[in-house]
Structures are given as structure tokens and as C-alpha cells.
């Protein structure tokens, strides 16, 4: 490029504008549009109480999307999310009935069950070299079968513990729901993990060029194993919170979260091919999907229509941003 062409105009831009990801800016712009559209359907759409309620509901999706983002940054996918959420919810409520210690062990037990399934996913993808789409879909079916076997094919009778219910619906500090504070803590921990640790640098490195990452000394298999373990644990934790919100666990409780989680991640600018993305973008994607779900519910759009919309969104974002990595690489 010759001096004096496009470079000076770019250099004159404020540094903060040069750092903004276009996909993230677009997601936040869409949030503003949805808020305006929603206010046309309901006068209470912009009220603080309603917006806090949407953030509370969005926190459950945020848990799932956080784990999904880490896996997608590797260039992989986790399709076991739906029934790992059910595993977290159903096993935590089952542990609640284990005598006086039930309330104490319920949440850790549910999360550990999800972590176990996630680590199995990691072993299959990292060490057995099975494509993540195939292996995680198989684990999803295994988890479904085990949960149906545990309940005998009927709805479980286990109820959420008071602690689970308080985490999902309570207000410990001011008017902000506890679930939103949990989202903030998980989000800050994820940002630190991805930007300030060797694990985060390895995730981006593997997502950009896996062979080059391996040759540079990154333990690719171990990183993939840990990433899928985190995805499973976070999905199960999302199921725990959802069970607390509903006061009980139920079969298929995570079925409605797979496509929205993927859509939230890609809407936030995370490349579906891996190596590019930020948690700020994922946060914007979660809020955007939550508001979109609310508006579609107000408009009485059927669930099938919502799934079509999520699918179109994913395909559109893939076409817009998914190919840039390959052209640059």
C-alpha cells in the first residue's frame, strides 16, 4: 500500500474506535433497536424491573454461552449442551434428598456431573480425534438415556433446594437478582482466564492455527480437554440455576438452549472457525438473544419459528465473519 492512501485516514481515527470489533458494535446496536421495538409493543418494556427480569433470565443462557464460547474459540463445537444442562439440574435435585447434607452437596454434585461428561467429551475430541460435532452429539444421547433411566421415563419428583432457588431468584444486594451477580462473577473470571492466563492464550492459538500452536509447545490435547470440561461444568451450572428458578428439574430442560447459545456466541463476533472473539461480544449476544426471545414471545411466535430465526442468524453471521479467518490465514 502506497503512503498517503488509506493508512493516514485510519491512523487519524481515535484509538478506542480502532479497537471496537464491528460485530460487537453491531450486536449492541441491535440491542438498542430491539429495546425501541419492544417499547412499541409494551410500555413496561423499558422499565427497570422488566429489564432486570430479562437479565435474570439471560443469566441462565449466559452460563451455557460462556462454555460454548471457549469451545468455539478452539474451532470446535459442543452439541451435548441440552442434556448436560438436564444432568446438572436433575442430579443436583436428586442430591438434595440425601439427608441433612443434601442442601450443601446438591449444587457441587450437579456441576461435577456436568464436568465429568465434559471431560469425556474432551477425551473423545482431543485424544481419540473424533470430530467434536459427532462425539458431543453422541454424549448428548448418552446423557439423555441415563437421565431417562434414572427417572424411569417419568418426570422426576426431586425439588430444588432453598439455596438453588435463592441463587436463581433471590435478591441479596439491592434490586439486582442474584443470578445477574453470578453472571458478573463468571464473566469476570472468564475474561481473566482468556486474557491473562496461558490457558487463554493457548485457546486462541489453537483456534487460529492448531499445528503451529503444537509446534510452539502448547499442550493442545490438554487445553482441549480442559475447555470441554469447563463447557460441561458451566452447562450443568446453568441447569442448576434453571432448576432453582423452576423449583424443580425436568427432562428436556436444556433443549431450548443449544441454538440460542450458539447464536449468542456468533452474534457477539466469535468466529465459528475459532481463534477470534471476546467475552464482551458474547455478553452482547446473550442480551440480544434474550431480548429477541422476549419480543418473539410477545408477538406470539411459535417455538418452531424461533428456531428458524436462530438458524438464519447463525448462517448469516457465518457468511459475514466466518470466512475472514481463512482468507487471512
C-alpha atoms as a PDB file:
ATOM      1  CA  UNK A   1       0.000   0.000   0.000  1.00  0.00           C
ATOM      2  CA  UNK A   2       1.367   3.404  -1.006  1.00  0.00           C
ATOM      3  CA  UNK A   3       1.911   6.040   1.659  1.00  0.00           C
ATOM      4  CA  UNK A   4      -0.868   8.549   1.806  1.00  0.00           C
ATOM      5  CA  UNK A   5      -3.621   6.170   0.668  1.00  0.00           C
ATOM      6  CA  UNK A   6      -5.930   4.693   3.298  1.00  0.00           C
ATOM      7  CA  UNK A   7      -3.445   4.394   6.148  1.00  0.00           C
ATOM      8  CA  UNK A   8      -3.446   8.046   7.298  1.00  0.00           C
ATOM      9  CA  UNK A   9      -7.248   8.140   7.492  1.00  0.00           C
ATOM     10  CA  UNK A  10      -7.245   5.029   9.643  1.00  0.00           C
ATOM     11  CA  UNK A  11      -4.471   6.348  11.880  1.00  0.00           C
ATOM     12  CA  UNK A  12      -6.445   9.547  12.462  1.00  0.00           C
ATOM     13  CA  UNK A  13      -9.306   7.518  13.972  1.00  0.00           C
ATOM     14  CA  UNK A  14      -9.465   7.555  17.789  1.00  0.00           C
ATOM     15  CA  UNK A  15      -7.704   4.537  19.282  1.00  0.00           C
ATOM     16  CA  UNK A  16     -10.877   3.359  21.028  1.00  0.00           C
ATOM     17  CA  UNK A  17     -12.738   3.231  17.702  1.00  0.00           C
ATOM     18  CA  UNK A  18      -9.975   1.214  16.067  1.00  0.00           C
ATOM     19  CA  UNK A  19     -10.234  -1.370  18.848  1.00  0.00           C
ATOM     20  CA  UNK A  20     -14.010  -1.881  18.552  1.00  0.00           C
ATOM     21  CA  UNK A  21     -14.990  -5.137  16.890  1.00  0.00           C
ATOM     22  CA  UNK A  22     -17.599  -4.380  14.180  1.00  0.00           C
ATOM     23  CA  UNK A  23     -19.581  -7.474  15.184  1.00  0.00           C
ATOM     24  CA  UNK A  24     -19.718  -6.363  18.826  1.00  0.00           C
ATOM     25  CA  UNK A  25     -20.760  -2.852  17.829  1.00  0.00           C
ATOM     26  CA  UNK A  26     -23.442  -4.324  15.569  1.00  0.00           C
ATOM     27  CA  UNK A  27     -24.730  -6.520  18.414  1.00  0.00           C
ATOM     28  CA  UNK A  28     -25.043  -3.558  20.777  1.00  0.00           C
ATOM     29  CA  UNK A  29     -26.715  -1.565  18.022  1.00  0.00           C
ATOM     30  CA  UNK A  30     -29.248  -4.369  17.557  1.00  0.00           C
ATOM     31  CA  UNK A  31     -29.905  -4.338  21.317  1.00  0.00           C
ATOM     32  CA  UNK A  32     -30.861  -0.669  21.110  1.00  0.00           C
ATOM     33  CA  UNK A  33     -33.145  -1.391  18.154  1.00  0.00           C
ATOM     34  CA  UNK A  34     -34.832  -4.272  19.986  1.00  0.00           C
ATOM     35  CA  UNK A  35     -35.388  -2.098  23.049  1.00  0.00           C
ATOM     36  CA  UNK A  36     -37.070   0.506  20.883  1.00  0.00           C
ATOM     37  CA  UNK A  37     -39.170  -2.097  19.070  1.00  0.00           C
ATOM     38  CA  UNK A  38     -40.150  -3.737  22.346  1.00  0.00           C
ATOM     39  CA  UNK A  39     -41.252  -0.414  23.792  1.00  0.00           C
ATOM     40  CA  UNK A  40     -43.733  -0.113  20.916  1.00  0.00           C
ATOM     41  CA  UNK A  41     -45.385  -3.392  21.949  1.00  0.00           C
ATOM     42  CA  UNK A  42     -45.348  -2.792  25.684  1.00  0.00           C
ATOM     43  CA  UNK A  43     -44.981   0.401  27.707  1.00  0.00           C
ATOM     44  CA  UNK A  44     -43.242  -1.546  30.506  1.00  0.00           C
ATOM     45  CA  UNK A  45     -40.545  -2.951  28.190  1.00  0.00           C
ATOM     46  CA  UNK A  46     -38.057  -0.243  29.202  1.00  0.00           C
ATOM     47  CA  UNK A  47     -38.910  -0.277  32.901  1.00  0.00           C
ATOM     48  CA  UNK A  48     -36.037  -1.173  35.270  1.00  0.00           C
ATOM     49  CA  UNK A  49     -37.987  -4.096  36.769  1.00  0.00           C
ATOM     50  CA  UNK A  50     -38.628  -5.655  33.368  1.00  0.00           C
ATOM     51  CA  UNK A  51     -35.036  -5.171  32.177  1.00  0.00           C
ATOM     52  CA  UNK A  52     -33.678  -6.740  35.386  1.00  0.00           C
ATOM     53  CA  UNK A  53     -36.031  -9.659  34.872  1.00  0.00           C
ATOM     54  CA  UNK A  54     -34.653 -10.116  31.340  1.00  0.00           C
ATOM     55  CA  UNK A  55     -31.098 -10.044  32.675  1.00  0.00           C
ATOM     56  CA  UNK A  56     -32.066 -12.657  35.259  1.00  0.00           C
ATOM     57  CA  UNK A  57     -33.445 -14.954  32.557  1.00  0.00           C
ATOM     58  CA  UNK A  58     -30.432 -14.184  30.360  1.00  0.00           C
ATOM     59  CA  UNK A  59     -28.057 -15.309  33.118  1.00  0.00           C
ATOM     60  CA  UNK A  60     -29.060 -18.955  32.545  1.00  0.00           C
ATOM     61  CA  UNK A  61     -28.239 -18.646  28.846  1.00  0.00           C
ATOM     62  CA  UNK A  62     -25.018 -16.801  29.731  1.00  0.00           C
ATOM     63  CA  UNK A  63     -23.701 -19.791  31.703  1.00  0.00           C
ATOM     64  CA  UNK A  64     -24.173 -22.044  28.688  1.00  0.00           C
ATOM     65  CA  UNK A  65     -22.888 -19.487  26.181  1.00  0.00           C
ATOM     66  CA  UNK A  66     -19.718 -18.913  28.240  1.00  0.00           C
ATOM     67  CA  UNK A  67     -18.702 -22.547  27.987  1.00  0.00           C
ATOM     68  CA  UNK A  68     -19.776 -22.687  24.342  1.00  0.00           C
ATOM     69  CA  UNK A  69     -17.621 -19.651  23.548  1.00  0.00           C
ATOM     70  CA  UNK A  70     -14.494 -21.271  24.980  1.00  0.00           C
ATOM     71  CA  UNK A  71     -15.073 -24.385  22.876  1.00  0.00           C
ATOM     72  CA  UNK A  72     -15.859 -22.408  19.717  1.00  0.00           C
ATOM     73  CA  UNK A  73     -12.674 -20.353  20.179  1.00  0.00           C
ATOM     74  CA  UNK A  74     -10.851 -23.669  19.702  1.00  0.00           C
ATOM     75  CA  UNK A  75     -12.660 -24.205  16.416  1.00  0.00           C
ATOM     76  CA  UNK A  76     -14.797 -26.949  17.997  1.00  0.00           C
ATOM     77  CA  UNK A  77     -18.479 -27.277  18.942  1.00  0.00           C
ATOM     78  CA  UNK A  78     -20.331 -28.778  21.906  1.00  0.00           C
ATOM     79  CA  UNK A  79     -23.700 -30.286  20.990  1.00  0.00           C
ATOM     80  CA  UNK A  80     -24.118 -32.074  24.323  1.00  0.00           C
ATOM     81  CA  UNK A  81     -25.281 -28.848  25.994  1.00  0.00           C
ATOM     82  CA  UNK A  82     -29.034 -29.676  26.172  1.00  0.00           C
ATOM     83  CA  UNK A  83     -28.772 -32.830  28.249  1.00  0.00           C
ATOM     84  CA  UNK A  84     -25.748 -31.705  30.236  1.00  0.00           C
ATOM     85  CA  UNK A  85     -27.994 -28.914  31.491  1.00  0.00           C
ATOM     86  CA  UNK A  86     -30.552 -31.585  32.374  1.00  0.00           C
ATOM     87  CA  UNK A  87     -27.817 -33.619  34.081  1.00  0.00           C
ATOM     88  CA  UNK A  88     -26.863 -30.621  36.221  1.00  0.00           C
ATOM     89  CA  UNK A  89     -30.442 -29.839  37.177  1.00  0.00           C
ATOM     90  CA  UNK A  90     -31.646 -33.397  37.724  1.00  0.00           C
ATOM     91  CA  UNK A  91     -28.590 -34.658  39.604  1.00  0.00           C
ATOM     92  CA  UNK A  92     -28.453 -31.613  41.871  1.00  0.00           C
ATOM     93  CA  UNK A  93     -32.113 -32.003  42.785  1.00  0.00           C
ATOM     94  CA  UNK A  94     -31.541 -35.727  43.321  1.00  0.00           C
ATOM     95  CA  UNK A  95     -28.653 -34.963  45.695  1.00  0.00           C
ATOM     96  CA  UNK A  96     -30.960 -32.615  47.588  1.00  0.00           C
ATOM     97  CA  UNK A  97     -32.683 -35.654  49.040  1.00  0.00           C
ATOM     98  CA  UNK A  98     -29.508 -37.077  50.577  1.00  0.00           C
ATOM     99  CA  UNK A  99     -30.357 -36.261  54.158  1.00  0.00           C
ATOM    100  CA  UNK A 100     -29.269 -33.148  56.093  1.00  0.00           C
ATOM    101  CA  UNK A 101     -26.257 -32.581  53.830  1.00  0.00           C
ATOM    102  CA  UNK A 102     -28.375 -32.534  50.703  1.00  0.00           C
ATOM    103  CA  UNK A 103     -28.619 -28.761  50.504  1.00  0.00           C
ATOM    104  CA  UNK A 104     -24.837 -28.450  50.849  1.00  0.00           C
ATOM    105  CA  UNK A 105     -23.769 -31.006  48.239  1.00  0.00           C
ATOM    106  CA  UNK A 106     -26.582 -30.514  45.709  1.00  0.00           C
ATOM    107  CA  UNK A 107     -25.035 -27.741  43.614  1.00  0.00           C
ATOM    108  CA  UNK A 108     -21.426 -29.049  43.627  1.00  0.00           C
ATOM    109  CA  UNK A 109     -22.654 -32.548  42.772  1.00  0.00           C
ATOM    110  CA  UNK A 110     -24.673 -31.322  39.786  1.00  0.00           C
ATOM    111  CA  UNK A 111     -21.757 -29.258  38.480  1.00  0.00           C
ATOM    112  CA  UNK A 112     -19.305 -32.146  38.970  1.00  0.00           C
ATOM    113  CA  UNK A 113     -21.572 -34.448  36.955  1.00  0.00           C
ATOM    114  CA  UNK A 114     -21.500 -31.937  34.110  1.00  0.00           C
ATOM    115  CA  UNK A 115     -17.738 -31.610  34.464  1.00  0.00           C
ATOM    116  CA  UNK A 116     -17.393 -35.389  34.180  1.00  0.00           C
ATOM    117  CA  UNK A 117     -19.369 -35.520  30.942  1.00  0.00           C
ATOM    118  CA  UNK A 118     -17.420 -32.529  29.640  1.00  0.00           C
ATOM    119  CA  UNK A 119     -14.108 -34.254  30.332  1.00  0.00           C
ATOM    120  CA  UNK A 120     -15.369 -37.324  28.458  1.00  0.00           C
ATOM    121  CA  UNK A 121     -16.114 -35.010  25.533  1.00  0.00           C
ATOM    122  CA  UNK A 122     -12.588 -33.666  25.811  1.00  0.00           C
ATOM    123  CA  UNK A 123     -11.043 -37.130  25.787  1.00  0.00           C
ATOM    124  CA  UNK A 124     -13.039 -38.094  22.701  1.00  0.00           C
ATOM    125  CA  UNK A 125     -12.148 -34.939  20.789  1.00  0.00           C
ATOM    126  CA  UNK A 126      -8.563 -34.378  21.948  1.00  0.00           C
ATOM    127  CA  UNK A 127      -7.197 -37.882  22.375  1.00  0.00           C
ATOM    128  CA  UNK A 128      -9.429 -40.101  20.235  1.00  0.00           C
ATOM    129  CA  UNK A 129      -9.548 -37.439  17.494  1.00  0.00           C
ATOM    130  CA  UNK A 130     -13.272 -37.857  16.899  1.00  0.00           C
ATOM    131  CA  UNK A 131     -14.900 -34.740  15.339  1.00  0.00           C
ATOM    132  CA  UNK A 132     -16.453 -32.706  18.131  1.00  0.00           C
ATOM    133  CA  UNK A 133     -19.798 -32.433  16.352  1.00  0.00           C
ATOM    134  CA  UNK A 134     -20.148 -36.223  16.261  1.00  0.00           C
ATOM    135  CA  UNK A 135     -18.717 -37.067  19.683  1.00  0.00           C
ATOM    136  CA  UNK A 136     -20.617 -34.436  21.662  1.00  0.00           C
ATOM    137  CA  UNK A 137     -23.854 -35.342  19.907  1.00  0.00           C
ATOM    138  CA  UNK A 138     -23.277 -38.941  20.992  1.00  0.00           C
ATOM    139  CA  UNK A 139     -22.582 -37.868  24.588  1.00  0.00           C
ATOM    140  CA  UNK A 140     -25.797 -35.838  24.499  1.00  0.00           C
ATOM    141  CA  UNK A 141     -27.683 -39.032  23.594  1.00  0.00           C
ATOM    142  CA  UNK A 142     -25.892 -40.991  26.341  1.00  0.00           C
ATOM    143  CA  UNK A 143     -26.746 -38.335  28.937  1.00  0.00           C
ATOM    144  CA  UNK A 144     -30.354 -38.353  27.767  1.00  0.00           C
ATOM    145  CA  UNK A 145     -30.557 -42.132  28.106  1.00  0.00           C
ATOM    146  CA  UNK A 146     -29.018 -42.102  31.580  1.00  0.00           C
ATOM    147  CA  UNK A 147     -31.395 -39.423  32.834  1.00  0.00           C
ATOM    148  CA  UNK A 148     -34.425 -41.252  31.437  1.00  0.00           C
ATOM    149  CA  UNK A 149     -33.136 -44.471  33.006  1.00  0.00           C
ATOM    150  CA  UNK A 150     -32.728 -42.743  36.373  1.00  0.00           C
ATOM    151  CA  UNK A 151     -36.274 -41.402  36.334  1.00  0.00           C
ATOM    152  CA  UNK A 152     -37.857 -44.483  34.815  1.00  0.00           C
ATOM    153  CA  UNK A 153     -39.097 -42.422  31.878  1.00  0.00           C
ATOM    154  CA  UNK A 154     -41.323 -40.227  34.040  1.00  0.00           C
ATOM    155  CA  UNK A 155     -40.889 -36.713  35.385  1.00  0.00           C
ATOM    156  CA  UNK A 156     -38.519 -36.638  38.408  1.00  0.00           C
ATOM    157  CA  UNK A 157     -40.096 -35.862  41.760  1.00  0.00           C
ATOM    158  CA  UNK A 158     -36.998 -34.166  43.196  1.00  0.00           C
ATOM    159  CA  UNK A 159     -37.356 -30.496  44.125  1.00  0.00           C
ATOM    160  CA  UNK A 160     -34.722 -27.752  44.102  1.00  0.00           C
ATOM    161  CA  UNK A 161     -33.075 -26.850  47.385  1.00  0.00           C
ATOM    162  CA  UNK A 162     -33.690 -23.466  49.055  1.00  0.00           C
ATOM    163  CA  UNK A 163     -30.127 -22.455  48.158  1.00  0.00           C
ATOM    164  CA  UNK A 164     -30.689 -23.245  44.477  1.00  0.00           C
ATOM    165  CA  UNK A 165     -33.935 -21.296  44.494  1.00  0.00           C
ATOM    166  CA  UNK A 166     -32.304 -18.340  46.261  1.00  0.00           C
ATOM    167  CA  UNK A 167     -29.393 -18.230  43.806  1.00  0.00           C
ATOM    168  CA  UNK A 168     -31.732 -18.205  40.828  1.00  0.00           C
ATOM    169  CA  UNK A 169     -34.490 -15.896  42.074  1.00  0.00           C
ATOM    170  CA  UNK A 170     -33.271 -14.063  45.198  1.00  0.00           C
ATOM    171  CA  UNK A 171     -32.010 -10.500  45.620  1.00  0.00           C
ATOM    172  CA  UNK A 172     -29.109 -10.461  48.044  1.00  0.00           C
ATOM    173  CA  UNK A 173     -27.803  -6.989  47.095  1.00  0.00           C
ATOM    174  CA  UNK A 174     -30.368  -4.343  46.202  1.00  0.00           C
ATOM    175  CA  UNK A 175     -32.821  -4.907  43.360  1.00  0.00           C
ATOM    176  CA  UNK A 176     -30.342  -6.809  41.191  1.00  0.00           C
ATOM    177  CA  UNK A 177     -31.146 -10.553  41.074  1.00  0.00           C
ATOM    178  CA  UNK A 178     -28.551 -12.984  42.430  1.00  0.00           C
ATOM    179  CA  UNK A 179     -28.405 -14.708  39.036  1.00  0.00           C
ATOM    180  CA  UNK A 180     -27.129 -11.478  37.481  1.00  0.00           C
ATOM    181  CA  UNK A 181     -24.377 -11.193  40.112  1.00  0.00           C
ATOM    182  CA  UNK A 182     -23.399 -14.791  39.359  1.00  0.00           C
ATOM    183  CA  UNK A 183     -23.226 -13.870  35.676  1.00  0.00           C
ATOM    184  CA  UNK A 184     -20.949 -10.933  36.530  1.00  0.00           C
ATOM    185  CA  UNK A 185     -18.615 -13.134  38.582  1.00  0.00           C
ATOM    186  CA  UNK A 186     -18.462 -15.862  35.926  1.00  0.00           C
ATOM    187  CA  UNK A 187     -17.934 -13.225  33.241  1.00  0.00           C
ATOM    188  CA  UNK A 188     -15.049 -11.547  35.059  1.00  0.00           C
ATOM    189  CA  UNK A 189     -13.451 -14.929  35.739  1.00  0.00           C
ATOM    190  CA  UNK A 190     -13.783 -15.842  32.057  1.00  0.00           C
ATOM    191  CA  UNK A 191     -12.256 -12.554  30.908  1.00  0.00           C
ATOM    192  CA  UNK A 192      -9.317 -13.101  33.265  1.00  0.00           C
ATOM    193  CA  UNK A 193      -8.937 -16.709  32.104  1.00  0.00           C
ATOM    194  CA  UNK A 194      -8.927 -15.801  28.409  1.00  0.00           C
ATOM    195  CA  UNK A 195      -6.811 -12.645  28.559  1.00  0.00           C
ATOM    196  CA  UNK A 196      -4.437 -13.073  31.499  1.00  0.00           C
ATOM    197  CA  UNK A 197      -3.526 -16.765  31.602  1.00  0.00           C
ATOM    198  CA  UNK A 198      -1.527 -19.173  29.484  1.00  0.00           C
ATOM    199  CA  UNK A 199      -4.693 -21.245  29.069  1.00  0.00           C
ATOM    200  CA  UNK A 200      -6.459 -18.326  27.358  1.00  0.00           C
ATOM    201  CA  UNK A 201      -3.521 -17.618  25.066  1.00  0.00           C
ATOM    202  CA  UNK A 202      -3.380 -21.299  24.189  1.00  0.00           C
ATOM    203  CA  UNK A 203      -7.106 -21.375  23.358  1.00  0.00           C
ATOM    204  CA  UNK A 204      -6.710 -18.508  20.876  1.00  0.00           C
ATOM    205  CA  UNK A 205      -3.519 -20.027  19.498  1.00  0.00           C
ATOM    206  CA  UNK A 206      -5.116 -23.415  18.860  1.00  0.00           C
ATOM    207  CA  UNK A 207      -8.158 -21.778  17.306  1.00  0.00           C
ATOM    208  CA  UNK A 208      -6.001 -19.759  14.914  1.00  0.00           C
ATOM    209  CA  UNK A 209      -3.519 -22.432  13.842  1.00  0.00           C
ATOM    210  CA  UNK A 210      -3.589 -25.750  15.690  1.00  0.00           C
ATOM    211  CA  UNK A 211      -0.422 -27.199  14.068  1.00  0.00           C
ATOM    212  CA  UNK A 212       1.528 -24.016  14.753  1.00  0.00           C
ATOM    213  CA  UNK A 213       0.300 -23.989  18.352  1.00  0.00           C
ATOM    214  CA  UNK A 214       1.500 -27.576  18.807  1.00  0.00           C
ATOM    215  CA  UNK A 215       4.903 -26.807  17.293  1.00  0.00           C
ATOM    216  CA  UNK A 216       5.273 -23.823  19.630  1.00  0.00           C
ATOM    217  CA  UNK A 217       4.968 -26.126  22.657  1.00  0.00           C
ATOM    218  CA  UNK A 218       1.310 -25.669  23.564  1.00  0.00           C
ATOM    219  CA  UNK A 219      -0.198 -28.892  25.028  1.00  0.00           C
ATOM    220  CA  UNK A 220      -3.106 -28.925  22.563  1.00  0.00           C
ATOM    221  CA  UNK A 221      -4.775 -32.072  23.875  1.00  0.00           C
ATOM    222  CA  UNK A 222      -4.738 -30.902  27.490  1.00  0.00           C
ATOM    223  CA  UNK A 223      -6.161 -27.489  26.548  1.00  0.00           C
ATOM    224  CA  UNK A 224      -8.991 -29.066  24.533  1.00  0.00           C
ATOM    225  CA  UNK A 225      -9.728 -31.437  27.414  1.00  0.00           C
ATOM    226  CA  UNK A 226      -9.960 -28.569  29.909  1.00  0.00           C
ATOM    227  CA  UNK A 227     -12.081 -26.445  27.557  1.00  0.00           C
ATOM    228  CA  UNK A 228     -14.689 -29.163  27.122  1.00  0.00           C
ATOM    229  CA  UNK A 229     -14.602 -29.814  30.864  1.00  0.00           C
ATOM    230  CA  UNK A 230     -15.391 -26.141  31.501  1.00  0.00           C
ATOM    231  CA  UNK A 231     -18.175 -26.223  28.923  1.00  0.00           C
ATOM    232  CA  UNK A 232     -19.762 -29.239  30.599  1.00  0.00           C
ATOM    233  CA  UNK A 233     -19.461 -27.742  34.088  1.00  0.00           C
ATOM    234  CA  UNK A 234     -20.947 -24.403  33.013  1.00  0.00           C
ATOM    235  CA  UNK A 235     -23.794 -26.112  31.161  1.00  0.00           C
ATOM    236  CA  UNK A 236     -24.573 -28.143  34.279  1.00  0.00           C
ATOM    237  CA  UNK A 237     -24.400 -24.999  36.431  1.00  0.00           C
ATOM    238  CA  UNK A 238     -26.845 -23.348  34.048  1.00  0.00           C
ATOM    239  CA  UNK A 239     -29.118 -26.357  34.586  1.00  0.00           C
ATOM    240  CA  UNK A 240     -28.747 -25.975  38.360  1.00  0.00           C
ATOM    241  CA  UNK A 241     -29.815 -22.330  38.176  1.00  0.00           C
ATOM    242  CA  UNK A 242     -32.687 -23.165  35.832  1.00  0.00           C
ATOM    243  CA  UNK A 243     -33.871 -25.884  38.221  1.00  0.00           C
ATOM    244  CA  UNK A 244     -33.701 -23.378  41.071  1.00  0.00           C
ATOM    245  CA  UNK A 245     -35.700 -20.890  39.019  1.00  0.00           C
ATOM    246  CA  UNK A 246     -38.349 -23.523  38.178  1.00  0.00           C
ATOM    247  CA  UNK A 247     -38.134 -25.051  41.707  1.00  0.00           C
ATOM    248  CA  UNK A 248     -37.576 -28.471  40.083  1.00  0.00           C
ATOM    249  CA  UNK A 249     -35.697 -30.241  37.299  1.00  0.00           C
ATOM    250  CA  UNK A 250     -37.388 -31.821  34.319  1.00  0.00           C
ATOM    251  CA  UNK A 251     -36.495 -33.831  31.239  1.00  0.00           C
ATOM    252  CA  UNK A 252     -35.549 -31.785  28.218  1.00  0.00           C
ATOM    253  CA  UNK A 253     -34.985 -28.648  30.295  1.00  0.00           C
ATOM    254  CA  UNK A 254     -31.953 -27.745  28.186  1.00  0.00           C
ATOM    255  CA  UNK A 255     -33.422 -28.424  24.747  1.00  0.00           C
ATOM    256  CA  UNK A 256     -34.269 -24.773  24.142  1.00  0.00           C
ATOM    257  CA  UNK A 257     -30.737 -23.543  24.935  1.00  0.00           C
ATOM    258  CA  UNK A 258     -28.483 -25.089  22.277  1.00  0.00           C
ATOM    259  CA  UNK A 259     -29.223 -22.882  19.275  1.00  0.00           C
ATOM    260  CA  UNK A 260     -29.625 -19.689  21.343  1.00  0.00           C
ATOM    261  CA  UNK A 261     -26.215 -20.336  22.973  1.00  0.00           C
ATOM    262  CA  UNK A 262     -24.504 -20.791  19.603  1.00  0.00           C
ATOM    263  CA  UNK A 263     -26.360 -17.779  18.199  1.00  0.00           C
ATOM    264  CA  UNK A 264     -25.341 -15.614  21.166  1.00  0.00           C
ATOM    265  CA  UNK A 265     -21.686 -16.527  20.697  1.00  0.00           C
ATOM    266  CA  UNK A 266     -21.550 -15.927  16.938  1.00  0.00           C
ATOM    267  CA  UNK A 267     -23.679 -12.772  17.179  1.00  0.00           C
ATOM    268  CA  UNK A 268     -21.044 -11.403  19.544  1.00  0.00           C
ATOM    269  CA  UNK A 269     -18.372 -11.771  16.888  1.00  0.00           C
ATOM    270  CA  UNK A 270     -16.729 -15.050  17.928  1.00  0.00           C
ATOM    271  CA  UNK A 271     -15.644 -16.788  14.753  1.00  0.00           C
ATOM    272  CA  UNK A 272     -17.301 -20.172  14.359  1.00  0.00           C
ATOM    273  CA  UNK A 273     -13.971 -21.320  12.888  1.00  0.00           C
ATOM    274  CA  UNK A 274     -12.125 -20.407  16.098  1.00  0.00           C
ATOM    275  CA  UNK A 275      -9.351 -18.062  17.157  1.00  0.00           C
ATOM    276  CA  UNK A 276     -11.310 -14.812  17.331  1.00  0.00           C
ATOM    277  CA  UNK A 277     -13.816 -13.448  19.832  1.00  0.00           C
ATOM    278  CA  UNK A 278     -14.290 -11.603  23.111  1.00  0.00           C
ATOM    279  CA  UNK A 279     -16.482 -12.126  26.153  1.00  0.00           C
ATOM    280  CA  UNK A 280     -17.888  -8.622  25.733  1.00  0.00           C
ATOM    281  CA  UNK A 281     -19.282  -9.770  22.412  1.00  0.00           C
ATOM    282  CA  UNK A 282     -20.752 -12.914  23.948  1.00  0.00           C
ATOM    283  CA  UNK A 283     -22.390 -10.801  26.665  1.00  0.00           C
ATOM    284  CA  UNK A 284     -23.928  -8.583  23.981  1.00  0.00           C
ATOM    285  CA  UNK A 285     -25.078 -11.696  22.127  1.00  0.00           C
ATOM    286  CA  UNK A 286     -26.746 -13.120  25.226  1.00  0.00           C
ATOM    287  CA  UNK A 287     -28.602  -9.868  25.911  1.00  0.00           C
ATOM    288  CA  UNK A 288     -29.602  -9.624  22.259  1.00  0.00           C
ATOM    289  CA  UNK A 289     -30.951 -13.181  22.134  1.00  0.00           C
ATOM    290  CA  UNK A 290     -32.785 -12.728  25.448  1.00  0.00           C
ATOM    291  CA  UNK A 291     -34.487  -9.557  24.239  1.00  0.00           C
ATOM    292  CA  UNK A 292     -35.282 -11.199  20.914  1.00  0.00           C
ATOM    293  CA  UNK A 293     -36.879 -14.140  22.731  1.00  0.00           C
ATOM    294  CA  UNK A 294     -38.945 -11.717  24.805  1.00  0.00           C
ATOM    295  CA  UNK A 295     -40.181  -9.824  21.751  1.00  0.00           C
ATOM    296  CA  UNK A 296     -40.958 -13.048  19.861  1.00  0.00           C
ATOM    297  CA  UNK A 297     -42.901 -14.244  22.897  1.00  0.00           C
ATOM    298  CA  UNK A 298     -44.882 -11.001  23.000  1.00  0.00           C
ATOM    299  CA  UNK A 299     -45.549 -11.397  19.268  1.00  0.00           C
ATOM    300  CA  UNK A 300     -46.661 -14.997  19.966  1.00  0.00           C
ATOM    301  CA  UNK A 301     -44.174 -16.526  17.527  1.00  0.00           C
ATOM    302  CA  UNK A 302     -44.172 -20.316  17.830  1.00  0.00           C
ATOM    303  CA  UNK A 303     -41.066 -22.155  19.071  1.00  0.00           C
ATOM    304  CA  UNK A 304     -40.509 -23.569  15.583  1.00  0.00           C
ATOM    305  CA  UNK A 305     -40.368 -20.021  14.223  1.00  0.00           C
ATOM    306  CA  UNK A 306     -37.845 -19.022  16.876  1.00  0.00           C
ATOM    307  CA  UNK A 307     -35.577 -21.943  15.968  1.00  0.00           C
ATOM    308  CA  UNK A 308     -35.732 -20.912  12.313  1.00  0.00           C
ATOM    309  CA  UNK A 309     -34.709 -17.372  13.268  1.00  0.00           C
ATOM    310  CA  UNK A 310     -31.756 -18.639  15.350  1.00  0.00           C
ATOM    311  CA  UNK A 311     -30.626 -20.848  12.462  1.00  0.00           C
ATOM    312  CA  UNK A 312     -30.809 -17.975   9.985  1.00  0.00           C
ATOM    313  CA  UNK A 313     -28.849 -15.754  12.390  1.00  0.00           C
ATOM    314  CA  UNK A 314     -26.076 -18.351  12.737  1.00  0.00           C
ATOM    315  CA  UNK A 315     -25.830 -18.847   8.966  1.00  0.00           C
ATOM    316  CA  UNK A 316     -25.803 -15.089   8.340  1.00  0.00           C
ATOM    317  CA  UNK A 317     -23.041 -14.478  10.887  1.00  0.00           C
ATOM    318  CA  UNK A 318     -21.039 -17.377   9.460  1.00  0.00           C
ATOM    319  CA  UNK A 319     -21.235 -15.836   5.998  1.00  0.00           C
ATOM    320  CA  UNK A 320     -20.353 -12.370   7.303  1.00  0.00           C
ATOM    321  CA  UNK A 321     -17.499 -13.186   9.685  1.00  0.00           C
ATOM    322  CA  UNK A 322     -16.726 -16.883   9.405  1.00  0.00           C
ATOM    323  CA  UNK A 323     -14.643 -16.714   6.254  1.00  0.00           C
ATOM    324  CA  UNK A 324     -12.350 -13.831   7.207  1.00  0.00           C
ATOM    325  CA  UNK A 325     -10.067 -16.072   9.266  1.00  0.00           C
ATOM    326  CA  UNK A 326      -9.410 -18.415   6.378  1.00  0.00           C
ATOM    327  CA  UNK A 327      -8.725 -15.633   3.931  1.00  0.00           C
ATOM    328  CA  UNK A 328      -6.249 -14.070   6.317  1.00  0.00           C
ATOM    329  CA  UNK A 329      -4.612 -17.380   7.184  1.00  0.00           C
END
